[in-house]
Structure formats: C-alpha cells, structure tokens
CSV table of C-alpha atoms in Angstrom, one decimal:
chain,number,residue,atom,x,y,z
A,1,MET,CA,115.1,160.3,-20.7
A,2,ASP,CA,112.2,159.8,-18.6
A,3,LYS,CA,112.8,163.1,-16.7
A,4,GLU,CA,112.6,164.9,-20.1
A,5,MET,CA,109.2,163.0,-21.3
A,6,ASP,CA,107.6,163.7,-17.9
A,7,ALA,CA,108.4,167.4,-18.4
A,8,LEU,CA,106.8,167.2,-21.8
A,9,LEU,CA,103.5,165.6,-20.5
A,10,ASP,CA,103.4,168.1,-17.4
A,11,ALA,CA,103.6,170.7,-19.8
A,12,LEU,CA,100.8,169.6,-21.8
A,13,ALA,CA,98.8,168.9,-18.8
A,14,ASP,CA,99.5,172.1,-17.2
A,15,LEU,CA,98.1,174.0,-20.5
A,16,ARG,CA,94.8,172.8,-19.8
A,17,ALA,CA,94.9,173.5,-16.5
A,18,LYS,CA,96.1,177.2,-17.2
A,19,ALA,CA,93.2,177.8,-19.9
A,20,ASN,CA,90.7,178.9,-17.4
A,21,ALA,CA,87.9,181.6,-18.1
A,22,ASN,CA,89.6,184.0,-15.6
A,23,ALA,CA,92.5,184.6,-18.0
A,24,VAL,CA,90.4,186.8,-20.3
A,25,PHE,CA,89.1,189.1,-17.6
A,26,GLY,CA,91.6,191.5,-15.9
A,27,ASN,CA,91.7,192.9,-12.5
A,28,PRO,CA,88.9,195.2,-11.4
A,29,VAL,CA,90.1,198.8,-11.2
A,30,THR,CA,88.1,201.3,-9.2
A,31,ALA,CA,88.1,205.1,-9.6
A,32,GLU,CA,85.4,207.9,-8.8
A,33,GLY,CA,82.7,205.4,-7.8
A,34,ARG,CA,83.0,203.3,-11.1
A,35,THR,CA,84.6,199.9,-11.4
A,36,VAL,CA,86.3,198.9,-14.8
A,37,ILE,CA,87.0,195.4,-16.0
A,38,PRO,CA,89.2,195.2,-18.9
A,39,VAL,CA,88.3,192.1,-21.2
A,40,ALA,CA,90.5,190.6,-23.9
A,41,LYS,CA,90.6,187.4,-26.1
A,42,VAL,CA,93.6,185.3,-25.4
A,43,ALA,CA,95.3,182.5,-27.3
A,44,TYR,CA,98.5,180.6,-26.3
A,45,GLY,CA,100.1,177.7,-27.5
A,46,PHE,CA,103.7,175.8,-27.3
A,47,GLY,CA,105.5,173.4,-28.6
A,48,MET,CA,108.6,171.2,-27.4
A,49,GLY,CA,110.5,168.0,-28.0
A,50,VAL,CA,112.8,166.0,-26.6
A,51,GLY,CA,115.3,163.2,-27.9
A,52,HIS,CA,117.9,160.7,-27.1
A,53,GLY,CA,120.2,158.9,-29.4
A,54,MET,CA,122.1,156.0,-28.4
A,55,MET,CA,125.7,156.0,-30.2
A,56,VAL,CA,127.1,152.3,-30.6
A,57,GLU,CA,131.1,152.8,-30.5
A,58,GLU,CA,132.9,149.9,-31.5
A,59,THR,CA,136.3,149.4,-29.8
A,60,GLY,CA,137.9,147.9,-32.9
A,61,ALA,CA,137.1,145.4,-35.4
A,62,GLU,CA,139.5,142.8,-33.9
A,63,ALA,CA,138.0,143.3,-30.6
A,64,VAL,CA,134.7,142.9,-32.0
A,65,GLU,CA,135.3,139.5,-33.6
A,66,ALA,CA,137.1,138.7,-30.4
A,67,GLU,CA,134.3,139.6,-28.2
A,68,GLU,CA,131.1,140.6,-29.7
A,69,SER,CA,129.5,141.9,-26.8
A,70,GLN,CA,132.1,144.3,-25.9
A,71,GLU,CA,130.2,147.5,-27.2
A,72,GLU,CA,129.9,150.4,-25.2
A,73,GLU,CA,126.7,152.4,-25.6
A,74,ALA,CA,126.8,156.3,-25.1
A,75,GLY,CA,124.2,158.8,-26.1
A,76,ASP,CA,123.2,162.4,-25.8
A,77,SER,CA,120.0,163.8,-24.8
A,78,ALA,CA,118.6,167.3,-26.3
A,79,GLY,CA,115.2,169.1,-25.9
A,80,GLY,CA,113.7,172.4,-26.7
A,81,GLY,CA,110.5,174.2,-26.4
A,82,GLY,CA,109.0,177.6,-27.3
A,83,GLY,CA,105.5,179.1,-26.8
A,84,GLY,CA,103.8,182.3,-27.7
A,85,LEU,CA,101.0,184.2,-25.9
A,86,MET,CA,98.5,186.9,-27.8
A,87,ALA,CA,96.1,189.0,-25.8
A,88,GLN,CA,93.8,191.5,-27.8
A,89,PRO,CA,91.5,194.0,-25.7
A,90,ILE,CA,88.1,193.8,-27.1
A,91,ALA,CA,85.9,195.1,-24.5
A,92,VAL,CA,85.5,196.8,-21.1
A,93,VAL,CA,83.2,196.3,-18.5
A,94,GLU,CA,82.0,199.2,-16.6
A,95,VAL,CA,80.1,198.8,-13.2
A,96,THR,CA,78.6,202.0,-11.8
A,97,PRO,CA,75.8,202.3,-9.1
A,98,GLU,CA,73.0,202.8,-12.0
A,99,GLY,CA,74.1,199.4,-13.7
A,100,THR,CA,76.7,197.4,-15.7
A,101,ARG,CA,77.4,197.7,-19.1
A,102,VAL,CA,80.0,196.6,-21.9
A,103,GLN,CA,81.7,199.3,-24.1
A,104,ALA,CA,83.5,197.7,-27.0
A,105,VAL,CA,87.0,198.3,-28.0
A,106,ILE,CA,87.7,199.0,-31.5
A,107,ASP,CA,91.0,198.4,-32.9
A,108,GLU,CA,91.3,201.4,-35.2
A,109,GLN,CA,94.5,200.6,-36.7
A,110,ARG,CA,93.6,197.2,-38.0
A,111,LEU,CA,90.4,198.3,-39.6
A,112,ALA,CA,92.3,201.2,-41.2
A,113,LEU,CA,94.6,198.9,-42.4
A,114,ALA,CA,91.6,196.5,-43.8
A,115,GLY,CA,89.6,199.2,-44.9
A,116,GLY,CA,92.5,200.6,-46.9
A,117,ALA,CA,93.1,197.0,-48.4
A,118,LEU,CA,89.5,196.8,-49.2
A,119,ALA,CA,89.4,200.3,-51.0
A,120,ALA,CA,92.5,199.1,-53.0
A,121,TRP,CA,90.5,195.7,-53.9
A,122,VAL,CA,87.5,197.6,-55.2
A,123,VAL,CA,89.2,200.3,-57.1
A,124,PHE,CA,91.1,197.2,-58.9
A,125,TRP,CA,87.8,195.4,-59.7
A,126,LEU,CA,85.8,198.4,-60.6
A,127,THR,CA,88.5,199.5,-63.1
A,128,ARG,CA,88.8,196.0,-64.3
A,129,THR,CA,84.9,196.1,-64.9
A,130,LEU,CA,84.9,199.5,-66.5
A,131,VAL,CA,87.9,198.3,-69.1
A,132,LYS,CA,85.8,195.4,-70.0
A,133,ILE,CA,82.7,197.3,-70.7
A,134,PHE,CA,83.9,200.2,-72.1
A,135,GLY,CA,87.0,198.5,-74.0
A,136,HIS,CA,84.7,195.9,-75.5
A,137,GLU,CA,82.1,198.6,-76.8
A,138,ALA,CA,85.4,200.3,-78.4
B,1,MET,CA,116.7,150.7,-37.6
B,2,SER,CA,113.1,150.0,-36.6
B,3,GLU,CA,110.9,152.7,-35.1
B,4,GLN,CA,107.6,152.4,-33.2
B,5,GLY,CA,105.6,155.7,-33.0
B,6,ILE,CA,102.8,156.3,-30.6
B,7,LYS,CA,100.9,159.3,-31.8
B,8,ARG,CA,98.1,160.7,-29.5
B,9,ARG,CA,95.9,163.4,-31.1
B,10,HIS,CA,93.4,164.9,-29.0
B,11,PRO,CA,90.5,166.4,-30.8
B,12,VAL,CA,89.6,170.1,-31.1
B,13,VAL,CA,87.5,170.8,-27.7
B,14,SER,CA,85.2,173.7,-27.7
B,15,LYS,CA,83.1,174.3,-24.8
B,16,VAL,CA,81.6,177.4,-22.8
B,17,VAL,CA,82.9,177.8,-19.4
B,18,GLU,CA,82.0,180.1,-16.4
B,19,GLY,CA,84.7,181.7,-14.5
B,20,GLU,CA,85.0,182.5,-10.9
B,21,PRO,CA,82.5,185.2,-10.0
B,22,ILE,CA,83.8,188.9,-9.4
B,23,ARG,CA,82.3,190.9,-6.8
B,24,VAL,CA,81.8,194.7,-7.2
B,25,GLY,CA,79.6,196.7,-5.3
B,26,GLY,CA,77.0,194.2,-4.0
B,27,ARG,CA,77.1,192.6,-7.4
B,28,GLU,CA,78.3,189.3,-8.9
B,29,LEU,CA,80.1,189.4,-12.3
B,30,VAL,CA,80.4,185.8,-13.7
B,31,PRO,CA,82.5,185.7,-16.8
B,32,VAL,CA,81.2,183.4,-19.6
B,33,VAL,CA,83.9,182.1,-22.1
B,34,ARG,CA,84.3,179.9,-24.9
B,35,MET,CA,87.3,177.7,-24.5
B,36,THR,CA,89.1,175.8,-27.5
B,37,THR,CA,91.9,173.5,-27.1
B,38,ARG,CA,93.8,171.5,-29.5
B,39,MET,CA,96.7,169.1,-28.4
B,40,GLN,CA,98.9,166.8,-29.9
B,41,ARG,CA,101.8,164.5,-28.5
B,42,ARG,CA,104.0,161.9,-30.3
B,43,ALA,CA,106.7,159.5,-29.1
B,44,LEU,CA,109.1,157.7,-31.2
B,45,VAL,CA,110.9,154.7,-29.7
B,46,GLY,CA,113.7,153.0,-31.9
B,47,THR,CA,116.8,151.0,-31.6
B,48,GLU,CA,119.0,154.1,-31.9
B,49,ARG,CA,116.8,156.7,-30.7
B,50,VAL,CA,113.9,158.0,-28.5
B,51,SER,CA,112.1,160.7,-29.0
B,52,GLY,CA,109.0,162.7,-27.9
B,53,ARG,CA,107.3,165.9,-29.1
B,54,GLY,CA,104.0,167.6,-28.4
B,55,TRP,CA,102.4,170.8,-28.9
B,56,GLY,CA,99.1,172.5,-27.7
B,57,ALA,CA,97.0,175.5,-28.4
B,58,VAL,CA,94.4,177.3,-26.3
B,59,ARG,CA,91.9,180.1,-27.7
B,60,LEU,CA,89.7,181.8,-25.2
B,61,ARG,CA,87.1,183.9,-26.2
B,62,PRO,CA,84.9,186.1,-23.9
B,63,ILE,CA,81.1,185.9,-24.9
B,64,ALA,CA,79.1,187.1,-22.0
B,65,ILE,CA,79.0,188.3,-18.5
B,66,LEU,CA,76.5,187.2,-16.1
B,67,GLU,CA,75.5,189.8,-13.6
B,68,ARG,CA,73.9,188.5,-10.4
B,69,SER,CA,72.3,191.0,-8.1
B,70,GLU,CA,69.1,191.3,-5.7
B,71,GLU,CA,67.1,192.0,-8.7
B,72,GLY,CA,67.9,188.9,-10.5
B,73,GLU,CA,70.5,187.6,-13.3
B,74,ARG,CA,71.1,189.3,-16.3
B,75,ARG,CA,73.2,188.3,-19.4
B,76,ILE,CA,75.3,191.0,-20.8
B,77,PRO,CA,76.8,190.0,-24.3
B,78,ILE,CA,80.4,190.8,-25.2
B,79,ARG,CA,81.0,191.5,-28.9
B,80,ASN,CA,84.0,191.9,-30.6
B,81,LYS,CA,83.2,194.8,-32.9
B,82,THR,CA,86.6,194.9,-34.7
B,83,ALA,CA,86.0,191.1,-35.6
B,84,GLN,CA,82.6,191.9,-36.7
B,85,ALA,CA,83.8,194.9,-38.9
B,86,LEU,CA,86.3,192.8,-40.3
B,87,SER,CA,84.2,190.0,-41.3
B,88,GLY,CA,82.1,192.5,-43.1
B,89,PHE,CA,85.0,193.7,-45.1
B,90,LEU,CA,85.8,190.2,-45.9
B,91,LEU,CA,82.3,189.5,-47.1
B,92,ALA,CA,82.4,192.7,-49.3
B,93,ALA,CA,85.6,191.7,-50.7
B,94,PHE,CA,83.9,188.7,-52.0
B,95,ILE,CA,80.5,190.3,-52.9
B,96,ILE,CA,81.6,193.3,-54.7
B,97,PRO,CA,83.6,191.2,-57.8
B,98,LEU,CA,80.7,189.0,-58.2
B,99,LEU,CA,78.4,192.0,-58.5
B,100,LEU,CA,80.9,193.5,-60.9
B,101,ALA,CA,80.9,190.3,-62.9
B,102,VAL,CA,77.1,190.3,-63.3
B,103,ALA,CA,77.4,194.1,-64.5
B,104,VAL,CA,79.6,193.2,-67.1
B,105,ARG,CA,77.6,190.2,-68.5
B,106,LEU,CA,74.3,192.7,-68.2
B,107,ALA,CA,76.3,195.2,-70.3
B,108,ARG,CA,77.6,193.1,-72.8
B,109,LYS,CA,74.0,191.5,-73.3
B,110,GLU,CA,72.8,195.0,-74.1
C-alpha cells in the first residue's frame, strides 16, 4: 500500500515540475534565413486512486469461539489512473534579421462553428421579436 | 466501520513565469507564461480499507515573449485571436436578445 501511495504523491509532485513555461513554446525551426517558433496553449490533468481492502476470513464459528484471535487477514490492492493533454496552437513567433513578430493562428473551424451557432441564435431571437411585435398588432 | 479521512486541497495557484531563453541569431527570446494549477489529494484510513486518490490540472497560457538584443528589451504580447473572437460572439449572444427585448417594449408602447 505504501508503494501505491508513494506513486500517487510522486505523480502529483511531478505534475508541478512538468508545468514549466517551456512546454508552450515549440522547438525553433530555421529555414531560408528565418526562424519560426510555434506557440500553443497547453492544458493537462490527471487523476488516480489506490485502495487496499482488508478481508477478515473466519476459520469457522466453532473455531472462533474456541480461539477468538485465530483470524486470518487477507486483502487485495487495486489502483488506477488516467490523464489527458490538450495543446492548441495560438501563434507563431517569426524571427528574421529585420526583427521579431508574432503572427496569430486562427482556428477557422471553431470560429465557423461558433459563427453558425450565433447566426442561428440571432435568427431565433429576431423571428421571436417580429412575431411578438406584428402578432400583437394583428 | 470507522474511517478517518485526510483531505488536502491545494488552492488554485495562478502566476506568471518566465521560461528558459531561446537564442536565435544574436537575440534572446524569453517566453512569458501564465501558469494555473489546481491539485487535490485525499486519503481514507479505515478498519477495513485504506485508500487514496488525487487529481491535478495545469493550464499554461503564453502571454508574451521578451526579446532581448543589443538594442535593449522589448515585450511582444501574444494574443489568442480565436479566443478573443469567441468571446465577442458570446457577448453578442447575450446583448442581441436584450436589444430585441427593448425593441419589443418600445414597439408595444407605440
């Protein structure tokens, strides 16, 4: 059981150690006189649990009466864990002899989905408003 | 069955940290990142069982890059344009129904 608990605490301690600022900046790539560094926002998490159950096995009713202390302890241990990591590119740092600049990376797919949802929302409210105004007058 | 629990909840910690400098062509680029961490661990000790569990989450968001060269130090902000646009959409989704509700009230008064 001690080993499992140690593993749990080690993993939790390791989490902070891994969370350093360098995780969001990728390796610089140099080509044709310019260096590009990808930048992403990163999120990760994990959870784990361990347990140990002590099963008390009685050797028999008669034996218990005869010898109360004659109990055998047995148990099982189990544990599990899992984690996830998400990295989303948000920009690219471009270094040229002229200077350094940051170019934003736009997630067009997410924006298109959100824009579609917003358009549907606006159409819904607009229709509702028109029905309220003109339906009331009629 | 008696059980005694030890729960250790770490508060949400958010701080701005600087990463290791990246050297590119005589310039030094220092990443500046906002790091948010959250952890919790719990142990239960009972007569029939002993258990422990824990979870943690870390979010790293780049906010700027510091450019150090012979000319001096320059801070270049890194903006998440996608998140900014999505925030704008969300704001519009709240404001539009309010404006339309005002329009309905005005139309009914007339």
